[in-house]
Amino acid sequence: MKRLNQFTPNQKILGLAFLLVAAFAVSCLAGRFPLPGLQSPVQLFSSPLNQTILVHIRLPRVIISMLLGMALSVSGLVFQTILNNPMVEPGFLGVSQGAAFGAALAIVAFNGKSSQIQLLAFLFGIAGLGFSILLANRFHFGHWVMRLVLAGIAVSALFSSGLGILKYLADREEKLQSLSFWLLGGTSGVSWDSLIPIIAPILIAFTILLLLRWRLNLLSLDDETALSISVNLKIERLIFLFCAVLVTSLCISICGLISWIGLIVPHIARKIFGANTHFTVPASMLIGGILMLICDDLARVLFPAEIPLGVITAILGTILFLPIMTNKTIR
Amino acid sequence: MKIKSVLFTLLLVTLMLTFSSAFAESTTITDILGREITLEVPPELVVLTGKKTATIIEAPFMFAYGKDHVATSWGGQDGGKFNALIEKTTPEITDGSVEAVAAMQPNMIILKSYTREDAGLAFEETGIPVMYLSFETIEDYHTDIANLGKAFGEEERADEILAYYDEIVNRVAENSAQIADRKKTLLVQFSETDGVYALKVPPVSWLQTEIVEMAGGDPVWKDIGLNANSWSEVNFEQIAAWDPEVILVVNYFADPKVSVETLKSEPGWDMLTAVKEGQIYPFGKDLLSWDSASPRWGLGLLWTQQTLYPELADDIDLDAEIMKFYQWFGLSDEVIQANLIDVYHAEPELVP
């Protein structure tokens, strides 16, 4: 860690960006064809089948994995900063549970059309946030953040019970299988067709978050201090929350539920860069992208059978999370 | 006179009770889990219920007894279409909970073997004899069919059913003995949700692997230690790395003929050896697929060998085999032809 402190924050960001590019390149080389492991760049173009696998099979997966990791991580940072709570993740405020409920509703009620799954997952993710904010405004005690946290817990519980009912109603053989697969999460079904429509909104949301990242520092202050330096709390919080929920819901809508990354990556970023969101926002995105690329590489290359991505992120997340949380120097 | 008639009635009742208990023979059966159950044979009502019943739900109806005494739910991968073809007098079970089943007062409950921990123990608590069936391997078939025959008082019928399967196995084994180079074969399940599909291979210990091996194929997924309890998803890269000579595509919930066409149109598939040489096939299916551990596995075995090695299996008349198999369920030739043989041969868009 001492060595890391010798670098300026900008140098560290550049280093992470380089690592992300390297992870992206390695992911393009990693696969099970023709043999499990890494191919040489020359091999990638050695036959039409190699080229097809690179362009149509690996590339969409690598891109969505990177975006997914970036989205979950930056969303986690936004939630943790705004809510002043280091234990929250994008699943907070009913977003993940709302998205899961929406997807399950599409599978059980509308016979599992993928476009409907994506749309309802996205809409119910947004609805989760909307319900939480509405409910928080109805509470008549405590400050806004505490009300929002309580409302998020209530809305999550509501969607969880709805999800439980849908799982109970699902056809034992077919729909429950689709539901379980979706809830475990993964990128194996991602193609250019499902990826292209979500790239633009995700990049726009990322750009907004990056441009406004320094304002996030102010939103982490208590209400009185923040208002004394003329911050429009409600609107700015809503902008950040909307962008975070947007990128999370869009990614969840095609990849299913992926846990842990959104919780642990902001902690890693704070460990390296301190609490300044000017650096932790890009750092979270870069670290999240790198971690998710590694997780997806393991999921698709380690064994002949795909390992559900959610399982890998949970294992890796736990391995990283425990030492971080037991380390006294964590900020 | 009054006393005489009372005494005569008492004597008659005693005689009836004696004779009836003499006819209701008690038997002990060791089920597939090695549990001993004792019941009166034949039981008046048997309820087949619980989870994961797809492979066990049909076999009881291969016995004459099943049609009037075995009650089940009628769902399944075909939405109960095949079940509806069987003429039976027992009602459909809509509530398979422990309390509802206990209220029916059956003499025996049948459950799937690997659901004992999750559900079976609760049914056992009712005190009603519970028999577990597996039907996951050919060896299991011998135990389970024999147990059903014993429980239903139709042991001869059980022997005939087992002889039917043994004849198929022997016939296929004779053909397979002539094969020098086994074809690299991939059996893959195609499960789709509107354009987004997953491809999965079966565990090595399951019947699908056994079928491909017995038919003379070399299952490419065999030596890689996949999940022993469920289908495992594989991606296109892995399939390309295997590059099988023959690909058999299973689809339980839709037409596998359509699945084959979908796969052939996907990027890269036209470069696989099996596709280039026209060796990608929809697995045999009428209303239900023949690869699974349902009673149709005999048809699946014959179909697989004929598909892999048509030159060795030209004596197999599949239409006749379909007719023969479904007669075990008491279906008429007309019903079999219209609802099963015609569906097997149907063009993709005609398959219900």
XYZ file of C-alpha atoms in Angstrom:
683
model
C 0.000 0.000 0.000
C 2.961 2.295 0.666
C 4.136 1.864 -2.868
C 0.660 2.708 -4.120
C 0.697 5.932 -2.107
C 3.763 7.134 -4.004
C 1.624 7.683 -7.072
C -0.658 10.657 -7.592
C -4.416 9.906 -7.901
C -4.297 10.707 -11.606
C -1.466 8.255 -12.120
C -3.443 5.598 -10.261
C -6.469 6.253 -12.448
C -4.287 5.904 -15.524
C -2.889 2.674 -14.126
C -6.382 1.303 -13.585
C -7.394 2.362 -17.095
C -4.391 0.480 -18.442
C -5.368 -2.576 -16.392
C -8.909 -2.398 -17.755
C -7.624 -2.296 -21.323
C -5.330 -5.223 -20.537
C -8.194 -7.194 -18.921
C -10.353 -6.467 -21.971
C -7.636 -7.725 -24.329
C -6.969 -10.837 -22.255
C -10.706 -11.567 -22.124
C -10.841 -11.458 -25.912
C -8.019 -13.992 -26.030
C -9.499 -16.261 -23.335
C -11.885 -19.030 -24.226
C -12.367 -22.743 -24.681
C -11.747 -22.869 -28.426
C -9.671 -24.507 -29.766
C -8.258 -25.392 -26.330
C -9.171 -24.026 -22.899
C -7.049 -21.000 -21.955
C -5.494 -18.117 -23.845
C -5.085 -17.946 -27.586
C -2.326 -15.973 -29.247
C -3.517 -12.860 -31.161
C -2.358 -14.533 -34.365
C -4.559 -17.571 -33.635
C -7.585 -15.310 -33.230
C -7.639 -14.665 -36.958
C -6.224 -17.970 -38.124
C -9.523 -19.413 -39.339
C -13.041 -18.203 -40.159
C -14.343 -20.101 -37.101
C -11.836 -18.329 -34.832
C -12.913 -14.957 -36.220
C -16.598 -15.767 -35.828
C -16.083 -16.828 -32.225
C -14.197 -13.614 -31.469
C -16.665 -11.267 -33.140
C -20.011 -12.922 -32.396
C -19.433 -14.929 -29.223
C -16.674 -13.374 -27.129
C -16.846 -9.667 -27.955
C -20.485 -9.020 -26.930
C -19.856 -10.927 -23.699
C -16.661 -9.061 -22.913
C -18.293 -5.687 -23.557
C -21.397 -6.415 -21.446
C -19.248 -7.816 -18.628
C -17.196 -4.642 -18.558
C -20.282 -2.406 -18.652
C -22.019 -4.516 -16.009
C -19.076 -4.272 -13.626
C -18.765 -0.530 -14.197
C -22.499 0.031 -13.759
C -22.912 -1.985 -10.570
C -19.806 -0.455 -9.015
C -20.533 3.170 -9.750
C -24.144 2.669 -8.660
C -22.920 1.170 -5.410
C -20.689 4.181 -4.848
C -23.522 6.612 -5.554
C -25.864 4.819 -3.144
C -23.246 4.494 -0.418
C -22.264 8.157 -0.721
C -25.729 9.669 -0.882
C -27.139 7.442 1.824
C -24.018 7.786 3.983
C -24.109 4.051 4.471
C -21.156 1.859 3.436
C -23.271 -1.289 3.516
C -25.661 -0.483 0.680
C -25.432 -1.557 -2.950
C -27.518 -1.069 -6.104
C -29.919 -3.633 -4.716
C -30.885 -1.088 -2.149
C -34.007 1.050 -2.451
C -35.857 -1.817 -4.059
C -33.975 -1.543 -7.365
C -32.664 -5.114 -7.699
C -35.686 -6.711 -6.097
C -37.938 -4.568 -8.274
C -36.018 -5.616 -11.392
C -36.136 -9.255 -10.317
C -39.873 -9.021 -9.730
C -40.365 -7.393 -13.155
C -38.391 -10.134 -14.887
C -40.237 -12.864 -13.006
C -43.554 -11.248 -13.901
C -42.568 -11.279 -17.578
C -41.499 -14.933 -17.412
C -44.506 -16.204 -15.468
C -47.276 -13.949 -16.794
C -46.100 -13.224 -20.358
C -44.409 -16.507 -21.185
C -40.863 -15.272 -20.918
C -40.340 -13.060 -23.963
C -36.839 -11.625 -23.599
C -37.848 -8.144 -24.710
C -40.600 -8.159 -22.079
C -38.206 -9.468 -19.443
C -35.803 -6.626 -20.166
C -38.494 -3.984 -20.287
C -40.265 -5.057 -17.114
C -36.987 -5.556 -15.241
C -36.001 -2.024 -16.145
C -39.413 -0.490 -15.369
C -39.764 -2.263 -12.035
C -36.176 -1.338 -11.108
C -37.075 2.301 -11.653
C -40.416 1.737 -9.889
C -38.521 0.341 -6.892
C -36.660 3.617 -6.563
C -39.840 5.649 -7.215
C -41.797 3.802 -4.532
C -38.947 4.203 -2.074
C -38.772 7.970 -2.619
C -42.563 8.355 -2.446
C -42.707 6.327 0.730
C -39.787 8.248 2.262
C -41.627 11.529 1.644
C -44.662 10.117 3.482
C -42.701 9.291 6.605
C -42.882 11.999 9.256
C -39.815 11.338 11.308
C -36.008 11.330 10.977
C -33.936 12.964 8.254
C -34.365 12.226 4.578
C -31.607 9.638 4.256
C -32.906 7.534 7.140
C -36.439 7.733 5.765
C -35.203 6.651 2.352
C -33.279 3.707 3.807
C -36.343 2.541 5.729
C -38.571 2.985 2.699
C -36.045 1.011 0.581
C -36.152 -1.876 3.031
C -39.958 -1.905 2.960
C -40.159 -1.741 -0.841
C -37.500 -4.458 -1.226
C -39.453 -6.689 1.153
C -42.636 -6.055 -0.821
C -41.016 -7.003 -4.141
C -39.325 -10.016 -2.505
C -42.638 -11.374 -1.335
C -44.124 -10.724 -4.784
C -41.210 -12.615 -6.301
C -41.857 -15.476 -3.882
C -45.490 -15.670 -4.986
C -44.479 -15.686 -8.665
C -41.949 -18.459 -8.041
C -44.680 -20.431 -6.323
C -47.033 -19.901 -9.254
C -44.399 -20.677 -11.918
C -44.741 -23.832 -13.959
C -42.514 -26.421 -12.286
C -40.788 -27.598 -15.406
C -40.268 -24.698 -17.731
C -40.855 -21.296 -16.209
C -39.210 -22.035 -12.887
C -36.138 -23.150 -14.818
C -36.012 -19.852 -16.759
C -36.639 -17.934 -13.558
C -33.847 -19.674 -11.669
C -31.431 -19.153 -14.541
C -32.280 -15.457 -14.696
C -32.038 -14.979 -10.938
C -28.593 -16.614 -10.872
C -27.392 -14.170 -13.506
C -24.963 -14.552 -16.384
C -23.796 -13.142 -19.677
C -23.936 -16.297 -21.785
C -27.133 -15.290 -23.567
C -25.891 -11.822 -24.552
C -25.607 -11.115 -28.262
C -25.110 -7.972 -30.317
C -28.893 -7.780 -30.708
C -29.489 -7.520 -26.968
C -26.396 -5.416 -26.275
C -26.643 -2.628 -28.839
C -29.927 -1.046 -27.601
C -28.595 -0.519 -24.082
C -25.114 0.822 -24.895
C -26.132 4.427 -25.650
C -28.242 5.059 -22.497
C -25.549 3.465 -20.334
C -22.806 5.621 -21.854
C -24.917 8.777 -21.445
C -25.546 7.956 -17.772
C -21.849 7.207 -17.256
C -20.945 10.560 -18.815
C -23.352 12.436 -16.528
C -21.974 10.653 -13.473
C -18.390 11.399 -14.504
C -19.081 15.062 -15.269
C -20.918 15.641 -11.976
C -18.740 13.380 -9.862
C -17.277 16.157 -7.707
C -20.817 17.229 -6.681
C -21.277 13.845 -5.072
C -18.849 14.936 -2.326
C -21.299 17.677 -1.354
C -24.246 15.304 -1.272
C -22.501 13.184 1.325
C -22.512 16.137 3.756
C -25.350 16.510 6.229
C -28.365 18.471 4.965
C -27.626 21.707 6.835
C -23.996 21.943 5.696
C -24.895 21.045 2.146
C -27.680 23.637 2.021
C -25.344 26.297 3.452
C -23.193 25.985 0.333
C -26.235 26.274 -1.934
C -26.621 22.692 -3.029
C -30.024 21.799 -4.397
C -30.142 18.575 -2.478
C -33.267 16.937 -3.783
C -32.682 17.531 -7.484
C -29.034 16.570 -7.418
C -29.712 13.440 -5.388
C -32.435 12.473 -7.831
C -30.124 12.981 -10.818
C -27.470 10.725 -9.304
C -29.960 8.114 -8.146
C -31.709 8.065 -11.521
C -28.437 7.562 -13.415
C -27.367 4.825 -10.989
C -30.684 2.998 -11.224
C -30.792 3.407 -15.003
C -27.430 1.730 -15.642
C -28.088 -0.966 -13.049
C -31.555 -1.845 -14.344
C -30.419 -1.920 -17.972
C -27.572 -4.289 -17.174
C -29.681 -6.472 -14.867
C -32.354 -6.622 -17.553
C -30.098 -8.675 -19.826
C -27.697 -10.280 -17.362
C -29.933 -11.150 -14.427
C -29.086 -10.525 -10.798
C -25.389 -10.199 -9.974
C -24.460 -9.670 -6.353
C -21.525 -8.293 -4.370
C -19.646 -6.275 -7.000
C -21.733 -3.163 -6.262
C -21.030 -3.519 -2.567
C -17.307 -4.230 -2.444
C -15.845 -2.227 -5.336
C -16.659 1.200 -3.816
C -14.822 0.075 -0.682
C -11.764 -0.913 -2.718
C -11.891 2.434 -4.527
C -12.094 4.350 -1.238
C -9.232 2.300 0.142
C -7.024 3.399 -2.740
C -8.254 6.956 -3.335
C -9.853 8.109 -0.085
C -13.379 9.490 0.095
C -13.040 12.078 -2.695
C -15.649 11.152 -5.291
C -13.732 13.086 -7.925
C -11.472 10.041 -8.027
C -13.617 7.267 -6.570
C -16.288 7.539 -9.284
C -13.914 6.753 -12.194
C -11.944 4.375 -9.975
C -15.066 2.383 -9.078
C -16.008 2.113 -12.721
C -12.545 0.930 -13.727
C -12.125 -1.534 -10.849
C -15.663 -2.862 -11.345
C -15.019 -3.382 -15.046
C -11.760 -5.227 -14.364
C -13.276 -7.447 -11.663
C -16.321 -8.363 -13.727
C -14.155 -9.213 -16.738
C -12.108 -11.558 -14.533
C -15.291 -13.115 -13.090
C -16.797 -13.679 -16.538
C -13.545 -15.126 -17.880
C -13.562 -17.623 -15.017
C -17.257 -18.384 -15.578
C -16.801 -19.285 -19.229
C -13.254 -20.684 -19.366
C -12.617 -22.538 -16.124
C -14.833 -25.551 -16.878
C -16.530 -26.932 -19.992
C -19.854 -26.055 -18.385
C -20.667 -22.408 -17.695
C -20.539 -21.425 -14.046
C -23.309 -18.936 -13.157
C -21.683 -15.504 -12.987
C -23.528 -14.635 -9.776
C -21.843 -17.567 -8.072
C -18.344 -16.379 -9.072
C -18.967 -12.760 -8.024
C -20.352 -13.949 -4.695
C -17.260 -16.102 -4.038
C -14.803 -13.452 -5.189
C -16.811 -10.750 -3.409
C -16.732 -12.587 -0.118
C -13.014 -13.306 -0.405
C -12.303 -9.612 -1.004
C -14.984 -8.225 1.275
C -13.983 -9.893 4.532
C -10.396 -8.598 4.717
C -11.552 -5.149 3.661
C -14.204 -4.974 6.383
C -11.881 -6.312 9.077
C -9.124 -3.855 8.124
C -9.026 -0.956 10.602
C -7.623 1.487 8.087
C -10.752 1.378 5.911
C -12.240 4.823 5.407
C -86.500 -67.692 15.353
C -85.176 -64.229 16.034
C -82.143 -65.546 17.865
C -81.469 -67.977 15.012
C -81.491 -65.237 12.405
C -79.185 -63.031 14.531
C -76.776 -65.929 14.959
C -76.941 -66.674 11.227
C -76.165 -63.035 10.400
C -73.222 -62.985 12.805
C -71.882 -66.184 11.262
C -72.232 -64.723 7.778
C -70.418 -61.506 8.737
C -67.624 -63.498 10.388
C -67.237 -65.648 7.279
C -67.204 -62.590 5.004
C -64.557 -60.877 7.120
C -62.466 -64.022 7.165
C -62.654 -64.456 3.404
C -62.081 -60.798 2.627
C -58.955 -60.673 4.786
C -57.806 -63.839 3.111
C -58.183 -62.214 -0.350
C -56.459 -58.917 0.697
C -52.934 -60.228 0.617
C -50.322 -58.297 2.502
C -46.921 -57.840 0.838
C -43.597 -56.220 1.614
C -41.761 -54.256 -1.049
C -38.211 -52.879 -0.948
C -38.320 -49.632 -2.890
C -35.528 -47.982 -4.888
C -34.233 -46.247 -1.749
C -33.958 -49.582 0.066
C -36.914 -48.841 2.338
C -39.271 -51.669 3.190
C -42.978 -50.919 2.926
C -45.846 -53.230 3.745
C -49.239 -52.849 2.121
C -52.323 -54.797 1.196
C -52.312 -55.845 -2.436
C -53.865 -54.530 -4.513
C -54.379 -51.193 -2.773
C -57.691 -49.481 -3.454
C -56.248 -46.037 -4.181
C -52.686 -44.940 -4.976
C -51.726 -41.270 -5.215
C -48.671 -40.262 -7.253
C -47.705 -36.743 -6.253
C -44.887 -34.401 -5.182
C -42.222 -32.594 -7.209
C -40.096 -33.784 -10.154
C -42.632 -36.395 -11.210
C -42.050 -36.057 -14.987
C -40.125 -39.346 -15.259
C -42.335 -41.404 -12.929
C -45.828 -40.185 -13.708
C -46.557 -42.430 -16.712
C -45.234 -45.872 -15.793
C -48.148 -46.769 -13.457
C -50.486 -46.451 -16.459
C -48.638 -49.209 -18.299
C -50.490 -51.493 -15.865
C -54.216 -52.184 -16.150
C -54.529 -51.451 -12.442
C -53.198 -47.891 -12.812
C -56.062 -46.625 -14.946
C -58.669 -47.142 -12.227
C -56.670 -46.802 -9.040
C -53.777 -44.365 -9.524
C -54.535 -40.663 -9.162
C -51.998 -38.067 -10.351
C -51.774 -34.483 -11.508
C -51.898 -34.252 -15.301
C -49.356 -31.512 -16.031
C -45.932 -31.991 -17.534
C -43.764 -30.836 -20.402
C -46.606 -31.320 -22.884
C -49.187 -29.639 -20.663
C -50.859 -32.985 -19.934
C -51.666 -33.803 -23.599
C -50.358 -37.348 -23.440
C -51.925 -37.996 -20.057
C -55.265 -36.935 -21.498
C -55.047 -39.702 -24.126
C -55.072 -42.425 -21.481
C -58.556 -43.569 -20.578
C -58.684 -43.616 -16.817
C -61.328 -43.293 -14.152
C -59.300 -41.707 -11.382
C -59.668 -37.959 -10.819
C -56.918 -35.430 -11.519
C -55.134 -34.219 -8.403
C -55.130 -30.454 -8.214
C -53.855 -30.144 -4.657
C -50.852 -32.357 -3.978
C -50.147 -31.089 -0.468
C -49.648 -33.553 2.373
C -52.964 -32.696 4.036
C -54.975 -32.868 0.827
C -53.429 -36.198 -0.137
C -53.956 -37.600 3.370
C -57.612 -36.540 3.166
C -58.013 -38.751 0.081
C -57.080 -41.690 2.314
C -54.962 -43.513 -0.270
C -53.522 -46.926 0.521
C -50.169 -45.916 -0.927
C -48.368 -42.733 -1.991
C -45.769 -42.712 -4.775
C -43.065 -40.032 -4.851
C -39.902 -39.300 -6.831
C -36.863 -40.837 -5.144
C -34.690 -37.745 -4.744
C -37.492 -35.648 -3.233
C -37.543 -37.658 -0.010
C -35.634 -35.092 2.072
C -37.564 -32.112 0.682
C -41.061 -33.532 0.619
C -41.190 -37.259 1.218
C -40.561 -37.253 4.955
C -43.674 -35.171 5.534
C -45.770 -37.676 3.539
C -44.222 -40.538 5.509
C -45.390 -38.888 8.733
C -49.001 -39.537 7.703
C -48.478 -43.250 8.299
C -49.610 -44.072 4.747
C -47.089 -46.361 2.993
C -44.833 -44.293 0.692
C -43.040 -45.934 -2.223
C -40.285 -44.027 -4.012
C -39.611 -44.464 -7.722
C -36.509 -43.302 -9.575
C -36.650 -44.332 -13.262
C -33.372 -42.467 -13.839
C -31.316 -45.375 -15.214
C -32.054 -48.647 -16.969
C -31.135 -50.473 -13.770
C -33.638 -48.328 -11.859
C -36.296 -49.336 -14.406
C -35.867 -52.975 -13.497
C -36.353 -52.258 -9.793
C -39.167 -49.727 -10.169
C -41.256 -51.618 -12.732
C -40.950 -54.802 -10.687
C -42.040 -52.917 -7.557
C -45.048 -51.415 -9.315
C -46.032 -54.890 -10.528
C -45.788 -56.236 -7.010
C -47.748 -53.350 -5.499
C -50.491 -53.583 -8.123
C -50.675 -57.376 -8.016
C -49.555 -57.494 -11.673
C -46.160 -59.105 -11.477
C -46.585 -60.902 -14.805
C -47.319 -57.619 -16.516
C -44.172 -56.141 -14.935
C -42.143 -59.035 -16.343
C -43.627 -58.455 -19.817
C -42.775 -54.728 -19.690
C -39.217 -55.448 -18.600
C -38.890 -58.086 -21.334
C -39.955 -55.419 -23.850
C -37.161 -53.096 -22.725
C -34.613 -55.926 -22.517
C -35.377 -56.935 -26.106
C -34.670 -53.375 -27.304
C -31.458 -53.147 -25.296
C -30.241 -56.488 -26.640
C -31.112 -55.623 -30.222
C -29.269 -52.310 -30.010
C -26.305 -53.914 -28.235
C -25.963 -56.478 -31.034
C -25.803 -53.702 -33.611
C -23.385 -51.641 -31.521
C -21.026 -54.593 -31.238
C -20.331 -54.215 -34.975
C -19.174 -50.592 -34.648
C -15.429 -50.098 -34.909
C -15.193 -46.302 -34.718
C -17.749 -44.705 -32.462
C -19.000 -41.355 -33.698
C -18.256 -38.297 -31.552
C -21.769 -37.350 -30.509
C -23.177 -34.324 -28.728
C -26.643 -34.428 -27.200
C -27.650 -30.931 -26.271
C -30.798 -29.482 -24.759
C -31.990 -26.265 -26.364
C -34.023 -24.094 -23.998
C -35.186 -20.789 -25.304
C -36.840 -17.645 -24.051
C -37.746 -15.622 -27.131
C -34.508 -15.672 -29.062
C -32.232 -15.952 -26.063
C -31.346 -19.589 -25.765
C -29.131 -21.739 -23.609
C -27.529 -25.041 -24.608
C -27.079 -27.664 -21.939
C -25.584 -31.142 -21.710
C -26.823 -33.873 -19.375
C -24.910 -35.292 -16.424
C -22.785 -38.339 -17.204
C -24.862 -40.510 -14.883
C -28.174 -39.745 -16.591
C -30.039 -41.878 -19.076
C -29.298 -39.555 -22.012
C -25.591 -40.362 -21.754
C -26.380 -44.061 -21.389
C -28.607 -43.958 -24.490
C -25.916 -42.351 -26.676
C -23.300 -44.835 -25.482
C -25.529 -47.880 -25.906
C -26.505 -46.726 -29.394
C -22.821 -46.713 -30.361
C -22.016 -43.023 -29.984
C -19.124 -41.490 -28.093
C -20.611 -38.750 -25.875
C -18.191 -35.836 -26.162
C -19.253 -34.407 -22.801
C -18.581 -37.636 -20.918
C -15.123 -37.205 -19.435
C -15.289 -33.687 -18.166
C -16.920 -34.067 -14.761
C -19.949 -31.849 -15.094
C -22.644 -31.301 -12.501
C -23.962 -34.724 -11.530
C -27.446 -33.533 -10.642
C -28.634 -31.272 -13.411
C -28.073 -30.126 -16.989
C -24.963 -27.972 -17.421
C -24.844 -25.005 -19.744
C -22.131 -25.038 -22.400
C -21.253 -22.230 -24.791
C -20.581 -22.332 -28.508
C -16.826 -22.189 -27.996
C -16.897 -25.446 -26.070
C -19.078 -27.080 -28.710
C -16.672 -25.885 -31.424
C -13.763 -27.274 -29.401
C -15.502 -30.658 -29.198
C -16.464 -30.435 -32.877
C -18.760 -33.489 -32.727
C -19.532 -35.612 -35.769
C -23.219 -35.777 -34.834
C -25.341 -33.311 -32.864
C -28.686 -34.373 -31.378
C -30.867 -31.463 -30.273
C -33.449 -31.957 -27.544
C -36.203 -29.473 -26.811
C -38.693 -30.381 -24.113
C -41.030 -27.433 -24.466
C -41.015 -26.651 -28.179
C -40.318 -28.318 -31.490
C -36.680 -29.510 -31.700
C -36.937 -29.326 -35.512
C -37.281 -25.556 -35.182
C -34.387 -25.491 -32.689
C -32.130 -27.224 -35.207
C -32.971 -24.639 -37.859
C -32.284 -21.846 -35.351
C -28.873 -23.257 -34.475
C -27.912 -23.776 -38.114
C -28.552 -20.090 -38.757
C -26.423 -18.880 -35.832
C -22.936 -17.466 -36.515
C -20.274 -20.151 -36.634
C -22.540 -23.189 -36.601
C -22.183 -23.739 -40.339
C -18.465 -24.293 -39.744
C -18.966 -27.233 -37.374
C -18.266 -30.665 -38.851
C -21.690 -32.038 -37.886
C -23.547 -29.148 -39.530
C -21.370 -29.130 -42.652
C -22.092 -32.824 -43.150
C -25.801 -32.588 -42.357
C -25.439 -34.545 -39.128
C -27.426 -32.281 -36.809
C -30.792 -33.779 -35.885
C -33.817 -32.914 -33.759
C -34.100 -35.671 -31.153
C -37.099 -37.950 -31.649
C -40.226 -36.522 -30.099
C -43.951 -36.944 -30.409
C -45.854 -35.126 -27.691
C -42.863 -35.675 -25.415
C -39.176 -36.110 -26.089
C -37.825 -39.647 -26.225
C -34.443 -38.930 -24.649
C -35.566 -38.445 -21.080
C -35.973 -41.081 -18.417
C -39.683 -41.400 -19.128
C -40.930 -44.813 -20.328
C -40.193 -43.695 -23.930
C -36.441 -44.188 -23.513
C -36.725 -47.445 -25.466
C -37.932 -45.451 -28.465
C -35.141 -42.949 -27.803
C -32.537 -45.692 -27.856
C -33.827 -47.148 -31.138
C -34.078 -43.677 -32.691
C -30.550 -42.745 -31.605
C -29.011 -45.859 -33.103
C -30.922 -45.478 -36.340
C -29.837 -41.838 -36.546
C -26.174 -42.483 -35.753
C -25.818 -45.698 -37.780
C -28.648 -46.039 -40.295
C -26.719 -48.729 -42.155
C -26.703 -50.972 -39.061
C -30.242 -50.267 -37.918
C -32.212 -50.573 -41.152
C -34.310 -53.300 -39.527
C -35.776 -50.773 -37.075
C -39.263 -49.691 -38.163
C -39.838 -46.684 -35.925
C -43.524 -46.292 -36.737
C -44.135 -49.901 -35.734
C -42.071 -49.366 -32.594
C -44.102 -46.294 -31.657
C -47.313 -48.267 -32.172
C -45.999 -51.142 -30.088
C -44.799 -48.936 -27.253
C -47.979 -46.911 -26.789
C -50.110 -50.031 -26.764
C -48.679 -50.610 -23.285
C -50.893 -47.710 -22.213
C -53.991 -49.265 -23.755
C -54.197 -46.699 -26.554
C -55.964 -47.705 -29.777
C -54.090 -47.814 -33.088
C -56.102 -44.829 -34.370
C -55.243 -42.702 -31.334
C -51.570 -43.626 -31.582
C -51.428 -42.869 -35.299
C -53.226 -39.524 -35.087
C -51.767 -38.170 -31.857
C -48.282 -39.599 -31.728
C -46.948 -41.051 -35.007
C -48.282 -38.191 -37.126
C -46.915 -35.659 -34.645
C -43.490 -37.308 -34.764
C -43.442 -36.987 -38.549
C -45.058 -33.551 -38.685
C -43.418 -30.589 -40.348
C -42.132 -28.083 -37.809
C -45.039 -25.665 -38.105
C -47.599 -28.462 -37.691
C -46.273 -29.687 -34.365
C -48.686 -28.666 -31.581
